[in-house]
Structures are given as C-alpha cells and as structure tokens.
Amino acid sequence: MKKRSTPISSSPSTPPPSSPQTLKTKQPFSQNSSKNPKRALLTTPPSSISPKWVPLNISKSELFLPLTFPTGQTFRWKQTGPLEFTGAVGSHLVSLKHLDNGDIAACFHHSKDGVFDAKLALLDFLNVGICLSDLWEEFSGSDSRFAQLAPYLGGARVLRQDPLECLLQFICSSNNNIKRITQMVDFISGLGVYLGTVEGFRFYEFPTLDRLSIVSEEELRVAGFGYRAKYITRTVDALRAKPGGGVEWLASLRDLDLQMAIDALSTLPGVGPKVAACVALFSLDQHHAIPVDTHVWQIATTYLIPELAGTRLTPKLYGRVSEAFVCKYGKYAGWAQTLLFIAELPSQKALIPSILWTTAEKKPSKPRKKKRSKNLI
C-alpha cells in the first residue's frame, strides 16, 4: 500500500448562517494507542484550561442535551455524567450540562485559542442563531401531530457540524447500527490531535484530510469498516483532488440551493440520497433537507401522504416524502422532521404517552431464531 502525505492544520470554520431570530440570551479501539507510530506525534498532552462551568444563557426549551446528542446527528459526543455530554468542537474540548434550573453550562477543558474563541465555536456548532421556541410554535400551529409531541420533546435541536466531520460520520452510518457506527467514528477521530480525557473517554480533534489520506483501505477493513472502507478512502482522495481544497469545497455547498448541494455530495463515493440529506441538514445550513429512512417513510405515509401507505419506498417516492414535509413545515422542515424522527426512536418513546406512538410496541408471539440488529440508521 502506498503511503500518503503528512497532516496539515485544519482550516478555520465558516461563519454562522443568517437566521430568522437569534436566541436571547469506553474505551476506544486499540488503534488509538500512542504505541502506534503514526499517532505518536499526535498525542502530546495538550495545555489545559482549568475546569470551570460557564453559563451559556440557553434554556432547556432551546437545547435539551439528551434529545440532541444521542439521537443520530453526531456520534462523537459521549455522555460523561447525568445530563452531561462531552465532545470536540474543532480544537476545543467541551463539556455541556444542564444546571439545576435546566439552563445549559459549558466547561472548556482544552482550547489552544482561549475560552472566548472556544465559546464562539461552540455557539456556532449549537446553531444558536435559530430560535427553537419560535419554530416549535410555528410547526405546532400548522400540524396537530407536532403540537401533541412538542411538549414532550422540547429542546431537540439541529446541530451545525463541520461538513467533513459530518460527511465521514454518515458514510460510516450507512446500513449500520449505533454501536458499530460509534466504534468506526471513534477510530477515525483517534487519527486526530489528542485533546484530553474526560471520565475515561479520550477526545481528539477531527483529523484533517491529509491526515486521513495516510490510512489505507486495508487498515480500515481490519478495523471493522467492511465495504465502507473503500468509500472512506476514495471520498478522502476525491476531496483532496478538489480545486481549492476539499474542506473549502464542502463549505461552499452552504451557498448552493438544496438540490445542487445534494447533487454535489452524491458525486462522492458512498454518498446516496439519505447520507447527502443528513450532511446537508446537519452541517450545510440546508434546513429543509429531509433524510428519508424507514422511520421517516412510516411517518410520512401515516400523517402526510396516507395515500402511499402500504407501498414500498423507491428513489422516486423519496422526492415525494421530501416535498410533503416541506409543504407542511416550510423552509425549516428538516427541524420538524428531526423531532418526529426522535419520537420514533425506541430510546425516546418512554418520554411520550403510548397513545402518541406511530406504531404500538408488540411482543413477538414466538421467540425469534435470529436476533436482529437494533438502532439501525
């Protein structure tokens, strides 16, 4: 296998989007070990900031951590305490938790640029330029189903992730389960610069394209990526070949209309309609992108396009589902879809009355011979 070039520093993040209203204010894979010579130079202990919780003036109704981080948007954040999650935002290692009054506070464990820049990057990542309460009120006024669910699922916010980070996570997610996706994403993350350890979890800055290019398809297959290994390496190569740079090319998709962004993403290996829609919604400011899977198809055919109930989801009908959501919820339809999707997750159904479940939980009449994978993405 040929070796590729050495890593470079990450490009700066893009500025936050314009928005309707601003808020008022355990163990990773063994390959993450520094015994691996490729990683030895990347695991120098960082200089740290003394842990201190800083209130962010974000209410629980605007951000509820358990309905935002462990619900399939990102696989890089870890639960490090009751109502507390920790992750990397660029080169910043951050913990978030709910205070006694429900508001959000942040602890900046490490930041080479200081707390001020770390806070700006965090607020951009949390998409605070969009007022969730206003959206929830608007959606509830136009949809009785949403109005019924909203009181139980408040604070389910859509994140604004780094596009490269988001893209590679969702290539890993294709036809996969949560546990395995997380292991793959942990492996990729471990290629980056070590930021610190919180509650036994090691955290890393997401690796650059040049750093990723060093890893071969064979190494990824050995690490358990399966057929996705070739999609990761080929996508990295395709991005590095982009004029002006792959990171810049991905960021430029924020300025395109949704279909153009989807079409551009779909030229990359391993990126189909659903992965492209996830990347568009969760990192490219395409707020009306609708990722369609079996859960979303069931929601659509039950409440939005019941005439298609009982039919099979096809690429042509994928477009019908997206159109139905946008027609119902408007230019922030992806945010509405996110709440409706969360309501279907087994881990979140306990939060809502069973009468509001789209489908009732049924016990199998006979023991299953084969155990099916859970939490498929």
PDB file of C-alpha atoms in Angstrom, residues 65-364:
ATOM      1  CA  LEU A  65     -28.920  17.556  25.607  1.00  0.00           C
ATOM      2  CA  PRO A  66     -30.418  14.006  25.752  1.00  0.00           C
ATOM      3  CA  LEU A  67     -32.652  14.830  22.776  1.00  0.00           C
ATOM      4  CA  THR A  68     -29.827  16.357  20.740  1.00  0.00           C
ATOM      5  CA  PHE A  69     -26.610  14.351  21.133  1.00  0.00           C
ATOM      6  CA  PRO A  70     -27.571  10.656  21.385  1.00  0.00           C
ATOM      7  CA  THR A  71     -30.224  10.769  18.648  1.00  0.00           C
ATOM      8  CA  GLY A  72     -28.215  10.100  15.481  1.00  0.00           C
ATOM      9  CA  GLN A  73     -26.965  13.562  14.462  1.00  0.00           C
ATOM     10  CA  THR A  74     -23.428  13.030  15.670  1.00  0.00           C
ATOM     11  CA  PHE A  75     -21.515  10.044  17.017  1.00  0.00           C
ATOM     12  CA  ARG A  76     -18.535  11.899  18.529  1.00  0.00           C
ATOM     13  CA  TRP A  77     -20.071  13.142  21.791  1.00  0.00           C
ATOM     14  CA  LYS A  78     -20.032  10.984  24.924  1.00  0.00           C
ATOM     15  CA  GLN A  79     -22.232  11.077  27.991  1.00  0.00           C
ATOM     16  CA  THR A  80     -19.856  11.925  30.838  1.00  0.00           C
ATOM     17  CA  GLY A  81     -22.338  12.480  33.646  1.00  0.00           C
ATOM     18  CA  PRO A  82     -26.024  12.892  34.453  1.00  0.00           C
ATOM     19  CA  LEU A  83     -27.386  15.312  31.845  1.00  0.00           C
ATOM     20  CA  GLU A  84     -23.796  15.965  30.748  1.00  0.00           C
ATOM     21  CA  PHE A  85     -22.139  15.344  27.358  1.00  0.00           C
ATOM     22  CA  THR A  86     -18.575  15.959  26.190  1.00  0.00           C
ATOM     23  CA  GLY A  87     -17.097  16.349  22.738  1.00  0.00           C
ATOM     24  CA  ALA A  88     -14.692  18.197  20.486  1.00  0.00           C
ATOM     25  CA  VAL A  89     -15.667  21.320  18.574  1.00  0.00           C
ATOM     26  CA  GLY A  90     -12.743  21.897  16.265  1.00  0.00           C
ATOM     27  CA  SER A  91      -9.677  22.119  18.515  1.00  0.00           C
ATOM     28  CA  HIS A  92     -11.787  22.779  21.625  1.00  0.00           C
ATOM     29  CA  LEU A  93     -12.681  20.070  24.155  1.00  0.00           C
ATOM     30  CA  VAL A  94     -16.007  20.969  25.752  1.00  0.00           C
ATOM     31  CA  SER A  95     -18.466  19.504  28.245  1.00  0.00           C
ATOM     32  CA  LEU A  96     -22.097  20.631  28.370  1.00  0.00           C
ATOM     33  CA  LYS A  97     -24.549  20.030  31.187  1.00  0.00           C
ATOM     34  CA  HIS A  98     -27.905  21.169  32.487  1.00  0.00           C
ATOM     35  CA  LEU A  99     -27.862  23.326  35.611  1.00  0.00           C
ATOM     36  CA  ASP A 100     -30.482  22.893  38.346  1.00  0.00           C
ATOM     37  CA  ASN A 101     -32.792  25.365  36.570  1.00  0.00           C
ATOM     38  CA  GLY A 102     -32.433  23.467  33.278  1.00  0.00           C
ATOM     39  CA  ASP A 103     -30.199  26.033  31.571  1.00  0.00           C
ATOM     40  CA  ILE A 104     -27.013  24.973  29.776  1.00  0.00           C
ATOM     41  CA  ALA A 105     -23.497  25.486  31.111  1.00  0.00           C
ATOM     42  CA  ALA A 106     -20.203  24.678  29.385  1.00  0.00           C
ATOM     43  CA  CYS A 107     -16.826  23.583  30.677  1.00  0.00           C
ATOM     44  CA  PHE A 108     -13.886  24.271  28.340  1.00  0.00           C
ATOM     45  CA  HIS A 109     -11.305  21.616  29.169  1.00  0.00           C
ATOM     46  CA  HIS A 110      -8.871  22.500  26.397  1.00  0.00           C
ATOM     47  CA  SER A 111      -8.607  25.235  23.802  1.00  0.00           C
ATOM     48  CA  LYS A 112      -5.432  26.411  22.123  1.00  0.00           C
ATOM     49  CA  ASP A 113      -7.201  29.659  21.162  1.00  0.00           C
ATOM     50  CA  GLY A 114      -8.692  30.511  24.559  1.00  0.00           C
ATOM     51  CA  VAL A 115     -12.160  30.414  26.095  1.00  0.00           C
ATOM     52  CA  PHE A 116     -13.575  33.317  24.056  1.00  0.00           C
ATOM     53  CA  ASP A 117     -12.887  31.634  20.709  1.00  0.00           C
ATOM     54  CA  ALA A 118     -13.966  28.277  22.098  1.00  0.00           C
ATOM     55  CA  LYS A 119     -17.306  29.734  23.163  1.00  0.00           C
ATOM     56  CA  LEU A 120     -17.883  31.306  19.744  1.00  0.00           C
ATOM     57  CA  ALA A 121     -17.126  27.995  18.027  1.00  0.00           C
ATOM     58  CA  LEU A 122     -19.443  26.156  20.430  1.00  0.00           C
ATOM     59  CA  LEU A 123     -22.355  28.546  19.893  1.00  0.00           C
ATOM     60  CA  ASP A 124     -21.907  28.198  16.130  1.00  0.00           C
ATOM     61  CA  PHE A 125     -21.897  24.396  16.488  1.00  0.00           C
ATOM     62  CA  LEU A 126     -25.077  24.561  18.592  1.00  0.00           C
ATOM     63  CA  ASN A 127     -26.811  26.609  15.880  1.00  0.00           C
ATOM     64  CA  VAL A 128     -27.975  29.193  18.407  1.00  0.00           C
ATOM     65  CA  GLY A 129     -28.779  31.679  15.653  1.00  0.00           C
ATOM     66  CA  ILE A 130     -32.086  29.828  15.241  1.00  0.00           C
ATOM     67  CA  CYS A 131     -34.768  30.183  17.909  1.00  0.00           C
ATOM     68  CA  LEU A 132     -36.221  26.739  18.537  1.00  0.00           C
ATOM     69  CA  SER A 133     -39.207  28.019  20.504  1.00  0.00           C
ATOM     70  CA  ASP A 134     -40.360  30.123  17.553  1.00  0.00           C
ATOM     71  CA  LEU A 135     -40.059  27.166  15.186  1.00  0.00           C
ATOM     72  CA  TRP A 136     -41.927  24.854  17.569  1.00  0.00           C
ATOM     73  CA  GLU A 137     -44.758  27.383  17.842  1.00  0.00           C
ATOM     74  CA  GLU A 138     -44.959  27.718  14.070  1.00  0.00           C
ATOM     75  CA  PHE A 139     -44.908  23.958  13.460  1.00  0.00           C
ATOM     76  CA  SER A 140     -47.479  23.304  16.189  1.00  0.00           C
ATOM     77  CA  GLY A 141     -49.813  25.851  14.634  1.00  0.00           C
ATOM     78  CA  SER A 142     -49.760  24.060  11.290  1.00  0.00           C
ATOM     79  CA  ASP A 143     -49.711  20.430  12.449  1.00  0.00           C
ATOM     80  CA  SER A 144     -51.715  18.848  15.261  1.00  0.00           C
ATOM     81  CA  ARG A 145     -49.368  15.831  15.389  1.00  0.00           C
ATOM     82  CA  PHE A 146     -46.375  18.085  16.025  1.00  0.00           C
ATOM     83  CA  ALA A 147     -48.365  20.051  18.608  1.00  0.00           C
ATOM     84  CA  GLN A 148     -49.069  16.830  20.536  1.00  0.00           C
ATOM     85  CA  LEU A 149     -45.416  15.741  20.585  1.00  0.00           C
ATOM     86  CA  ALA A 150     -43.702  19.095  21.156  1.00  0.00           C
ATOM     87  CA  PRO A 151     -44.411  19.361  24.921  1.00  0.00           C
ATOM     88  CA  TYR A 152     -42.633  16.035  25.496  1.00  0.00           C
ATOM     89  CA  LEU A 153     -39.674  16.603  23.165  1.00  0.00           C
ATOM     90  CA  GLY A 154     -38.717  20.217  23.707  1.00  0.00           C
ATOM     91  CA  GLY A 155     -35.108  21.225  23.092  1.00  0.00           C
ATOM     92  CA  ALA A 156     -34.405  18.747  20.278  1.00  0.00           C
ATOM     93  CA  ARG A 157     -32.013  20.998  18.375  1.00  0.00           C
ATOM     94  CA  VAL A 158     -30.350  20.502  14.973  1.00  0.00           C
ATOM     95  CA  LEU A 159     -26.585  20.963  15.217  1.00  0.00           C
ATOM     96  CA  ARG A 160     -24.327  22.830  12.764  1.00  0.00           C
ATOM     97  CA  GLN A 161     -21.412  20.442  12.413  1.00  0.00           C
ATOM     98  CA  ASP A 162     -18.175  20.694  10.497  1.00  0.00           C
ATOM     99  CA  PRO A 163     -19.035  19.377   6.992  1.00  0.00           C
ATOM    100  CA  LEU A 164     -16.070  16.974   6.693  1.00  0.00           C
ATOM    101  CA  GLU A 165     -16.719  15.527  10.135  1.00  0.00           C
ATOM    102  CA  CYS A 166     -20.421  15.133   9.376  1.00  0.00           C
ATOM    103  CA  LEU A 167     -19.817  13.588   5.939  1.00  0.00           C
ATOM    104  CA  LEU A 168     -17.491  10.837   7.134  1.00  0.00           C
ATOM    105  CA  GLN A 169     -19.706  10.006  10.094  1.00  0.00           C
ATOM    106  CA  PHE A 170     -22.696   9.438   7.843  1.00  0.00           C
ATOM    107  CA  ILE A 171     -20.740   7.374   5.328  1.00  0.00           C
ATOM    108  CA  CYS A 172     -19.993   5.130   8.323  1.00  0.00           C
ATOM    109  CA  SER A 173     -23.696   5.100   9.245  1.00  0.00           C
ATOM    110  CA  SER A 174     -24.931   3.520   6.012  1.00  0.00           C
ATOM    111  CA  ASN A 175     -26.847   0.281   6.798  1.00  0.00           C
ATOM    112  CA  ASN A 176     -25.271   0.180  10.224  1.00  0.00           C
ATOM    113  CA  ASN A 177     -26.181   0.185  13.916  1.00  0.00           C
ATOM    114  CA  ILE A 178     -25.382   2.767  16.573  1.00  0.00           C
ATOM    115  CA  LYS A 179     -22.752   0.737  18.414  1.00  0.00           C
ATOM    116  CA  ARG A 180     -20.768  -0.101  15.298  1.00  0.00           C
ATOM    117  CA  ILE A 181     -21.066   3.409  13.842  1.00  0.00           C
ATOM    118  CA  THR A 182     -19.691   4.820  17.093  1.00  0.00           C
ATOM    119  CA  GLN A 183     -16.742   2.410  17.017  1.00  0.00           C
ATOM    120  CA  MET A 184     -15.900   3.417  13.451  1.00  0.00           C
ATOM    121  CA  VAL A 185     -16.200   7.120  14.211  1.00  0.00           C
ATOM    122  CA  ASP A 186     -14.039   6.674  17.325  1.00  0.00           C
ATOM    123  CA  PHE A 187     -11.375   5.044  15.163  1.00  0.00           C
ATOM    124  CA  ILE A 188     -11.392   7.896  12.645  1.00  0.00           C
ATOM    125  CA  SER A 189     -11.434  10.510  15.407  1.00  0.00           C
ATOM    126  CA  GLY A 190      -8.419   8.859  17.017  1.00  0.00           C
ATOM    127  CA  LEU A 191      -6.341   9.800  13.981  1.00  0.00           C
ATOM    128  CA  GLY A 192      -6.562  13.448  15.004  1.00  0.00           C
ATOM    129  CA  VAL A 193      -4.760  15.546  17.593  1.00  0.00           C
ATOM    130  CA  TYR A 194      -5.351  14.372  21.159  1.00  0.00           C
ATOM    131  CA  LEU A 195      -7.235  16.976  23.223  1.00  0.00           C
ATOM    132  CA  GLY A 196      -7.685  15.283  26.587  1.00  0.00           C
ATOM    133  CA  THR A 197      -9.536  12.672  28.612  1.00  0.00           C
ATOM    134  CA  VAL A 198     -12.837  13.179  30.423  1.00  0.00           C
ATOM    135  CA  GLU A 199     -14.401  10.445  32.567  1.00  0.00           C
ATOM    136  CA  GLY A 200     -12.270   7.789  30.898  1.00  0.00           C
ATOM    137  CA  PHE A 201     -13.050   8.859  27.327  1.00  0.00           C
ATOM    138  CA  ARG A 202     -10.211  10.107  25.112  1.00  0.00           C
ATOM    139  CA  PHE A 203     -11.113  13.003  22.826  1.00  0.00           C
ATOM    140  CA  TYR A 204      -9.463  14.146  19.605  1.00  0.00           C
ATOM    141  CA  GLU A 205      -9.726  16.984  17.143  1.00  0.00           C
ATOM    142  CA  PHE A 206     -11.215  15.558  13.957  1.00  0.00           C
ATOM    143  CA  PRO A 207      -8.364  14.615  11.585  1.00  0.00           C
ATOM    144  CA  THR A 208      -7.534  16.685   8.525  1.00  0.00           C
ATOM    145  CA  LEU A 209      -7.912  15.325   5.008  1.00  0.00           C
ATOM    146  CA  ASP A 210      -4.153  14.950   4.677  1.00  0.00           C
ATOM    147  CA  ARG A 211      -4.005  13.005   7.933  1.00  0.00           C
ATOM    148  CA  LEU A 212      -6.873  10.787   6.764  1.00  0.00           C
ATOM    149  CA  SER A 213      -5.118  10.149   3.472  1.00  0.00           C
ATOM    150  CA  ILE A 214      -2.370   8.242   5.284  1.00  0.00           C
ATOM    151  CA  VAL A 215      -4.787   5.475   6.275  1.00  0.00           C
ATOM    152  CA  SER A 216      -5.242   2.680   3.749  1.00  0.00           C
ATOM    153  CA  GLU A 217      -8.425   0.830   2.837  1.00  0.00           C
ATOM    154  CA  GLU A 218      -6.855  -2.325   4.239  1.00  0.00           C
ATOM    155  CA  GLU A 219      -6.291  -0.709   7.644  1.00  0.00           C
ATOM    156  CA  LEU A 220      -9.916   0.402   7.782  1.00  0.00           C
ATOM    157  CA  ARG A 221     -11.127  -3.082   6.853  1.00  0.00           C
ATOM    158  CA  VAL A 222      -9.022  -4.583   9.636  1.00  0.00           C
ATOM    159  CA  ALA A 223     -10.611  -2.036  11.990  1.00  0.00           C
ATOM    160  CA  GLY A 224     -14.081  -3.340  11.081  1.00  0.00           C
ATOM    161  CA  PHE A 225     -15.284  -0.853   8.451  1.00  0.00           C
ATOM    162  CA  GLY A 226     -16.165  -3.561   5.908  1.00  0.00           C
ATOM    163  CA  TYR A 227     -17.210  -2.296   2.484  1.00  0.00           C
ATOM    164  CA  ARG A 228     -17.362   1.263   3.840  1.00  0.00           C
ATOM    165  CA  ALA A 229     -13.543   1.297   3.977  1.00  0.00           C
ATOM    166  CA  LYS A 230     -13.279   1.901   0.245  1.00  0.00           C
ATOM    167  CA  TYR A 231     -15.864   4.683   0.424  1.00  0.00           C
ATOM    168  CA  ILE A 232     -13.898   6.488   3.143  1.00  0.00           C
ATOM    169  CA  THR A 233     -10.539   6.326   1.352  1.00  0.00           C
ATOM    170  CA  ARG A 234     -11.995   7.176  -2.059  1.00  0.00           C
ATOM    171  CA  THR A 235     -14.010  10.088  -0.677  1.00  0.00           C
ATOM    172  CA  VAL A 236     -10.898  11.430   1.053  1.00  0.00           C
ATOM    173  CA  ASP A 237      -8.994  11.174  -2.242  1.00  0.00           C
ATOM    174  CA  ALA A 238     -11.837  12.844  -4.154  1.00  0.00           C
ATOM    175  CA  LEU A 239     -11.946  15.740  -1.687  1.00  0.00           C
ATOM    176  CA  ARG A 240      -8.191  16.238  -1.721  1.00  0.00           C
ATOM    177  CA  ALA A 241      -8.362  16.496  -5.527  1.00  0.00           C
ATOM    178  CA  LYS A 242     -10.884  19.356  -5.437  1.00  0.00           C
ATOM    179  CA  PRO A 243      -9.509  22.668  -6.762  1.00  0.00           C
ATOM    180  CA  GLY A 244      -9.001  24.944  -3.788  1.00  0.00           C
ATOM    181  CA  GLY A 245      -9.224  22.070  -1.309  1.00  0.00           C
ATOM    182  CA  GLY A 246     -11.860  19.605  -0.175  1.00  0.00           C
ATOM    183  CA  VAL A 247     -12.707  21.370   3.082  1.00  0.00           C
ATOM    184  CA  GLU A 248     -13.325  24.610   1.195  1.00  0.00           C
ATOM    185  CA  TRP A 249     -15.385  22.772  -1.427  1.00  0.00           C
ATOM    186  CA  LEU A 250     -17.629  21.253   1.241  1.00  0.00           C
ATOM    187  CA  ALA A 251     -18.076  24.621   2.960  1.00  0.00           C
ATOM    188  CA  SER A 252     -19.036  26.209  -0.381  1.00  0.00           C
ATOM    189  CA  LEU A 253     -22.060  23.894  -0.582  1.00  0.00           C
ATOM    190  CA  ARG A 254     -23.653  26.033   2.130  1.00  0.00           C
ATOM    191  CA  ASP A 255     -24.122  28.721  -0.522  1.00  0.00           C
ATOM    192  CA  LEU A 256     -25.948  26.483  -3.019  1.00  0.00           C
ATOM    193  CA  ASP A 257     -29.615  25.610  -3.166  1.00  0.00           C
ATOM    194  CA  LEU A 258     -30.534  22.258  -1.642  1.00  0.00           C
ATOM    195  CA  GLN A 259     -30.755  20.169  -4.810  1.00  0.00           C
ATOM    196  CA  MET A 260     -27.424  21.444  -6.094  1.00  0.00           C
ATOM    197  CA  ALA A 261     -25.809  20.627  -2.742  1.00  0.00           C
ATOM    198  CA  ILE A 262     -27.362  17.124  -2.764  1.00  0.00           C
ATOM    199  CA  ASP A 263     -26.193  16.525  -6.335  1.00  0.00           C
ATOM    200  CA  ALA A 264     -22.664  17.673  -5.491  1.00  0.00           C
ATOM    201  CA  LEU A 265     -22.450  15.444  -2.414  1.00  0.00           C
ATOM    202  CA  SER A 266     -23.806  12.496  -4.389  1.00  0.00           C
ATOM    203  CA  THR A 267     -20.751  12.563  -6.651  1.00  0.00           C
ATOM    204  CA  LEU A 268     -18.658  11.338  -3.713  1.00  0.00           C
ATOM    205  CA  PRO A 269     -18.151   7.580  -3.214  1.00  0.00           C
ATOM    206  CA  GLY A 270     -20.588   6.057  -0.737  1.00  0.00           C
ATOM    207  CA  VAL A 271     -22.940   9.045  -0.665  1.00  0.00           C
ATOM    208  CA  GLY A 272     -26.543   8.294  -1.600  1.00  0.00           C
ATOM    209  CA  PRO A 273     -29.695  10.398  -1.141  1.00  0.00           C
ATOM    210  CA  LYS A 274     -30.066   9.769   2.600  1.00  0.00           C
ATOM    211  CA  VAL A 275     -26.417  10.390   3.511  1.00  0.00           C
ATOM    212  CA  ALA A 276     -26.402  13.531   1.340  1.00  0.00           C
ATOM    213  CA  ALA A 277     -29.566  14.818   3.041  1.00  0.00           C
ATOM    214  CA  CYS A 278     -28.103  14.164   6.522  1.00  0.00           C
ATOM    215  CA  VAL A 279     -24.931  16.068   5.665  1.00  0.00           C
ATOM    216  CA  ALA A 280     -26.962  18.903   4.119  1.00  0.00           C
ATOM    217  CA  LEU A 281     -29.233  19.238   7.157  1.00  0.00           C
ATOM    218  CA  PHE A 282     -26.676  18.749   9.936  1.00  0.00           C
ATOM    219  CA  SER A 283     -23.753  20.727   8.500  1.00  0.00           C
ATOM    220  CA  LEU A 284     -24.609  22.764   5.389  1.00  0.00           C
ATOM    221  CA  ASP A 285     -27.414  25.076   6.593  1.00  0.00           C
ATOM    222  CA  GLN A 286     -29.901  23.293   4.299  1.00  0.00           C
ATOM    223  CA  HIS A 287     -32.690  23.467   6.853  1.00  0.00           C
ATOM    224  CA  HIS A 288     -35.349  21.901   4.647  1.00  0.00           C
ATOM    225  CA  ALA A 289     -33.304  18.806   3.769  1.00  0.00           C
ATOM    226  CA  ILE A 290     -35.209  15.622   4.663  1.00  0.00           C
ATOM    227  CA  PRO A 291     -33.229  12.416   5.292  1.00  0.00           C
ATOM    228  CA  VAL A 292     -35.631   9.592   4.464  1.00  0.00           C
ATOM    229  CA  ASP A 293     -35.360   6.147   6.050  1.00  0.00           C
ATOM    230  CA  THR A 294     -37.966   3.573   7.102  1.00  0.00           C
ATOM    231  CA  HIS A 295     -38.930   5.628  10.187  1.00  0.00           C
ATOM    232  CA  VAL A 296     -39.456   8.800   8.171  1.00  0.00           C
ATOM    233  CA  TRP A 297     -41.263   6.876   5.427  1.00  0.00           C
ATOM    234  CA  GLN A 298     -43.665   5.490   8.035  1.00  0.00           C
ATOM    235  CA  ILE A 299     -44.246   8.958   9.495  1.00  0.00           C
ATOM    236  CA  ALA A 300     -44.895  10.403   6.035  1.00  0.00           C
ATOM    237  CA  THR A 301     -47.315   7.685   4.925  1.00  0.00           C
ATOM    238  CA  THR A 302     -49.184   7.818   8.243  1.00  0.00           C
ATOM    239  CA  TYR A 303     -49.620  11.582   8.578  1.00  0.00           C
ATOM    240  CA  LEU A 304     -48.605  13.421   5.401  1.00  0.00           C
ATOM    241  CA  ILE A 305     -49.214  11.223   2.355  1.00  0.00           C
ATOM    242  CA  PRO A 306     -51.514   8.426   3.604  1.00  0.00           C
ATOM    243  CA  GLU A 307     -52.419   7.524   0.022  1.00  0.00           C
ATOM    244  CA  LEU A 308     -48.979   5.894  -0.234  1.00  0.00           C
ATOM    245  CA  ALA A 309     -49.403   3.728   2.874  1.00  0.00           C
ATOM    246  CA  GLY A 310     -48.507   0.127   2.136  1.00  0.00           C
ATOM    247  CA  THR A 311     -46.301   0.964  -0.831  1.00  0.00           C
ATOM    248  CA  ARG A 312     -42.550   0.458  -0.959  1.00  0.00           C
ATOM    249  CA  LEU A 313     -40.109   3.340  -0.665  1.00  0.00           C
ATOM    250  CA  THR A 314     -38.376   3.958  -4.002  1.00  0.00           C
ATOM    251  CA  PRO A 315     -35.997   6.715  -5.191  1.00  0.00           C
ATOM    252  CA  LYS A 316     -38.912   8.407  -6.941  1.00  0.00           C
ATOM    253  CA  LEU A 317     -41.067   8.342  -3.796  1.00  0.00           C
ATOM    254  CA  TYR A 318     -38.116   9.693  -1.777  1.00  0.00           C
ATOM    255  CA  GLY A 319     -38.745  13.004  -3.513  1.00  0.00           C
ATOM    256  CA  ARG A 320     -42.447  12.827  -2.682  1.00  0.00           C
ATOM    257  CA  VAL A 321     -41.636  12.466   1.011  1.00  0.00           C
ATOM    258  CA  SER A 322     -39.325  15.489   0.966  1.00  0.00           C
ATOM    259  CA  GLU A 323     -41.930  17.561  -0.843  1.00  0.00           C
ATOM    260  CA  ALA A 324     -44.614  16.556   1.662  1.00  0.00           C
ATOM    261  CA  PHE A 325     -42.502  17.665   4.638  1.00  0.00           C
ATOM    262  CA  VAL A 326     -41.557  20.975   3.027  1.00  0.00           C
ATOM    263  CA  CYS A 327     -45.158  21.636   2.020  1.00  0.00           C
ATOM    264  CA  LYS A 328     -46.262  21.057   5.610  1.00  0.00           C
ATOM    265  CA  TYR A 329     -43.460  22.732   7.560  1.00  0.00           C
ATOM    266  CA  GLY A 330     -41.769  25.164   5.171  1.00  0.00           C
ATOM    267  CA  LYS A 331     -38.123  26.180   4.921  1.00  0.00           C
ATOM    268  CA  TYR A 332     -37.208  24.628   8.292  1.00  0.00           C
ATOM    269  CA  ALA A 333     -38.888  21.314   7.520  1.00  0.00           C
ATOM    270  CA  GLY A 334     -35.727  19.400   8.417  1.00  0.00           C
ATOM    271  CA  TRP A 335     -36.008  20.612  12.017  1.00  0.00           C
ATOM    272  CA  ALA A 336     -39.618  19.396  12.219  1.00  0.00           C
ATOM    273  CA  GLN A 337     -38.638  16.059  10.706  1.00  0.00           C
ATOM    274  CA  THR A 338     -35.890  15.712  13.312  1.00  0.00           C
ATOM    275  CA  LEU A 339     -38.365  15.905  16.202  1.00  0.00           C
ATOM    276  CA  LEU A 340     -40.775  13.493  14.509  1.00  0.00           C
ATOM    277  CA  PHE A 341     -37.880  11.089  13.881  1.00  0.00           C
ATOM    278  CA  ILE A 342     -36.734  11.287  17.522  1.00  0.00           C
ATOM    279  CA  ALA A 343     -40.276  10.428  18.627  1.00  0.00           C
ATOM    280  CA  GLU A 344     -39.913   7.101  16.786  1.00  0.00           C
ATOM    281  CA  LEU A 345     -36.641   6.082  18.447  1.00  0.00           C
ATOM    282  CA  PRO A 346     -37.098   3.238  20.964  1.00  0.00           C
ATOM    283  CA  SER A 347     -34.815   5.040  23.423  1.00  0.00           C
ATOM    284  CA  GLN A 348     -37.069   8.128  23.406  1.00  0.00           C
ATOM    285  CA  LYS A 349     -40.545   6.608  23.299  1.00  0.00           C
ATOM    286  CA  ALA A 350     -40.637   6.429  27.087  1.00  0.00           C
ATOM    287  CA  LEU A 351     -40.825  10.232  27.101  1.00  0.00           C
ATOM    288  CA  ILE A 352     -44.161  10.367  25.312  1.00  0.00           C
ATOM    289  CA  PRO A 353     -47.547   8.738  26.052  1.00  0.00           C
ATOM    290  CA  SER A 354     -48.042   5.462  24.171  1.00  0.00           C
ATOM    291  CA  ILE A 355     -51.212   6.844  22.608  1.00  0.00           C
ATOM    292  CA  LEU A 356     -48.966   9.158  20.569  1.00  0.00           C
ATOM    293  CA  TRP A 357     -46.728   6.397  19.226  1.00  0.00           C
ATOM    294  CA  THR A 358     -46.943   5.953  15.478  1.00  0.00           C
ATOM    295  CA  THR A 359     -46.835   2.187  15.973  1.00  0.00           C
ATOM    296  CA  ALA A 360     -47.561   0.211  19.112  1.00  0.00           C
ATOM    297  CA  GLU A 361     -44.848  -1.928  20.622  1.00  0.00           C
ATOM    298  CA  LYS A 362     -45.704  -5.549  20.057  1.00  0.00           C
ATOM    299  CA  LYS A 363     -44.290  -8.604  21.775  1.00  0.00           C
ATOM    300  CA  PRO A 364     -43.359 -11.428  19.395  1.00  0.00           C
TER     301      PRO A 364
END
